[in-house]
């Protein structure tokens, strides 16, 4: 007997397997995923999907690079889900380099800051700054995009 699929699971499958909005099939080496506001469970799902994408990437030091990419992606997605007012979109593209972007609808720019004394926040952007070959924040209409790149040295 076929198990029912929750709406969130169906949307996740459509986001990762269906053609993009322009009607063309998404290129191999691209992960795009919409994440609902405060759905912290999705962070683990995105980690798994990113590892799967990166398993086909033949970058030097691929295993270590995949672990760093997974950590940094987790940090950016968690930040978007905890601090933004709404959904987020995660895009990862693999070519000569890996580029991960996390877009949300929050107007404010995140700031690199010292970790809190309780040890549960304040390290995400510090890790991105320390481990990524390149990273940045750009405004996008009603929100922003926080991105990083890995592989092939500094951009």
CSV table of C-alpha atoms in Angstrom, one decimal, residues 39-152:
chain,number,residue,atom,x,y,z
A,39,UNK,CA,11.0,24.6,9.5
A,40,UNK,CA,14.2,23.8,11.2
A,41,UNK,CA,13.7,20.1,10.2
A,42,UNK,CA,14.5,21.1,6.7
A,43,UNK,CA,18.1,22.0,7.6
A,44,UNK,CA,18.9,18.3,7.9
A,45,UNK,CA,17.1,17.5,4.6
A,46,UNK,CA,19.1,20.2,2.8
A,47,UNK,CA,22.4,18.8,4.3
A,48,UNK,CA,21.5,15.4,2.8
A,49,UNK,CA,20.6,16.8,-0.6
A,50,UNK,CA,23.8,18.9,-0.7
A,51,UNK,CA,25.9,15.9,0.2
A,52,UNK,CA,24.2,14.0,-2.6
A,53,UNK,CA,24.9,16.8,-5.0
A,54,UNK,CA,28.5,17.1,-3.9
A,55,UNK,CA,29.2,13.4,-4.1
A,56,UNK,CA,29.3,13.9,-7.9
A,57,UNK,CA,31.6,16.9,-7.7
A,58,UNK,CA,35.2,16.0,-8.5
A,59,UNK,CA,36.9,18.9,-6.6
A,60,UNK,CA,40.3,18.6,-5.1
A,61,UNK,CA,39.9,17.7,-1.4
A,62,UNK,CA,36.2,16.9,-2.2
A,63,UNK,CA,35.5,15.1,1.1
A,64,UNK,CA,36.7,17.8,3.3
A,65,UNK,CA,35.2,20.5,1.0
A,66,UNK,CA,31.9,18.7,1.2
A,67,UNK,CA,32.0,18.8,5.0
A,68,UNK,CA,32.8,22.5,5.1
A,69,UNK,CA,30.1,23.2,2.5
A,70,UNK,CA,27.5,21.3,4.5
A,71,UNK,CA,28.4,23.1,7.7
A,72,UNK,CA,28.3,26.6,6.1
A,73,UNK,CA,25.0,25.8,4.3
A,74,UNK,CA,23.5,24.6,7.6
A,75,UNK,CA,24.5,27.9,9.3
A,76,UNK,CA,23.1,30.1,6.6
A,77,UNK,CA,19.8,28.2,6.3
A,78,UNK,CA,19.4,28.2,10.1
A,79,UNK,CA,20.1,31.9,10.3
A,80,UNK,CA,17.5,32.6,7.6
A,81,UNK,CA,14.8,30.4,9.3
A,82,UNK,CA,15.5,31.8,12.7
A,83,UNK,CA,15.9,35.5,11.9
A,84,UNK,CA,13.9,36.1,8.8
A,85,UNK,CA,10.2,36.9,8.4
A,86,UNK,CA,9.1,34.2,5.9
A,87,UNK,CA,10.4,31.5,3.7
A,88,UNK,CA,13.9,31.1,2.4
A,89,UNK,CA,15.3,29.7,-0.9
A,90,UNK,CA,18.5,27.7,-1.0
A,91,UNK,CA,20.4,27.4,-4.3
A,92,UNK,CA,23.7,25.4,-4.7
A,93,UNK,CA,25.5,25.3,-8.0
A,94,UNK,CA,28.5,23.1,-8.8
A,95,UNK,CA,30.9,23.9,-11.5
A,96,UNK,CA,34.6,24.7,-11.2
A,97,UNK,CA,33.5,26.1,-7.8
A,98,UNK,CA,30.6,25.5,-5.4
A,99,UNK,CA,28.3,28.5,-4.9
A,100,UNK,CA,25.6,28.4,-2.3
A,101,UNK,CA,23.0,31.2,-1.9
A,102,UNK,CA,20.4,31.5,0.8
A,103,UNK,CA,17.7,34.2,0.0
A,104,UNK,CA,15.1,35.4,2.4
A,105,UNK,CA,12.6,38.3,2.8
A,106,UNK,CA,14.1,40.0,5.8
A,107,UNK,CA,15.3,43.5,5.0
A,108,UNK,CA,18.2,43.8,7.4
A,109,UNK,CA,21.7,42.8,6.7
A,110,UNK,CA,23.2,40.3,9.0
A,111,UNK,CA,26.3,41.3,10.9
A,112,UNK,CA,29.3,39.2,11.9
A,113,UNK,CA,29.3,39.4,15.7
A,114,UNK,CA,30.8,37.7,18.7
A,115,UNK,CA,29.3,34.5,19.9
A,116,UNK,CA,26.8,34.8,22.7
A,117,UNK,CA,27.8,33.6,26.2
A,118,UNK,CA,25.2,30.8,26.1
A,119,UNK,CA,27.1,29.3,23.1
A,120,UNK,CA,24.1,28.8,20.9
A,121,UNK,CA,24.3,31.8,18.5
A,122,UNK,CA,26.6,34.2,16.9
A,123,UNK,CA,29.0,31.8,15.1
A,124,UNK,CA,27.3,31.3,11.7
A,125,UNK,CA,28.8,34.2,9.8
A,126,UNK,CA,32.1,33.9,11.7
A,127,UNK,CA,32.4,30.4,10.3
A,128,UNK,CA,31.4,31.5,6.8
A,129,UNK,CA,34.0,34.3,6.9
A,130,UNK,CA,36.7,32.0,8.2
A,131,UNK,CA,36.1,28.9,6.0
A,132,UNK,CA,34.7,30.2,2.6
A,133,UNK,CA,36.9,31.2,-0.3
A,134,UNK,CA,34.6,34.0,-0.9
A,135,UNK,CA,31.3,35.2,0.6
A,136,UNK,CA,29.0,38.2,0.7
A,137,UNK,CA,25.6,39.7,1.2
A,138,UNK,CA,23.5,41.4,-1.5
A,139,UNK,CA,20.2,43.2,-1.2
A,140,UNK,CA,17.4,41.8,-3.4
A,141,UNK,CA,14.2,43.8,-3.5
A,142,UNK,CA,12.4,42.8,-0.4
A,143,UNK,CA,15.1,40.8,1.2
A,144,UNK,CA,18.7,39.7,0.8
A,145,UNK,CA,20.9,36.9,-0.4
A,146,UNK,CA,23.8,35.6,1.7
A,147,UNK,CA,26.2,33.5,-0.4
A,148,UNK,CA,29.5,31.7,-0.2
A,149,UNK,CA,31.9,29.9,-2.6
A,150,UNK,CA,34.3,27.0,-2.1
A,151,UNK,CA,36.8,25.3,-4.3
A,152,UNK,CA,39.5,26.4,-6.6
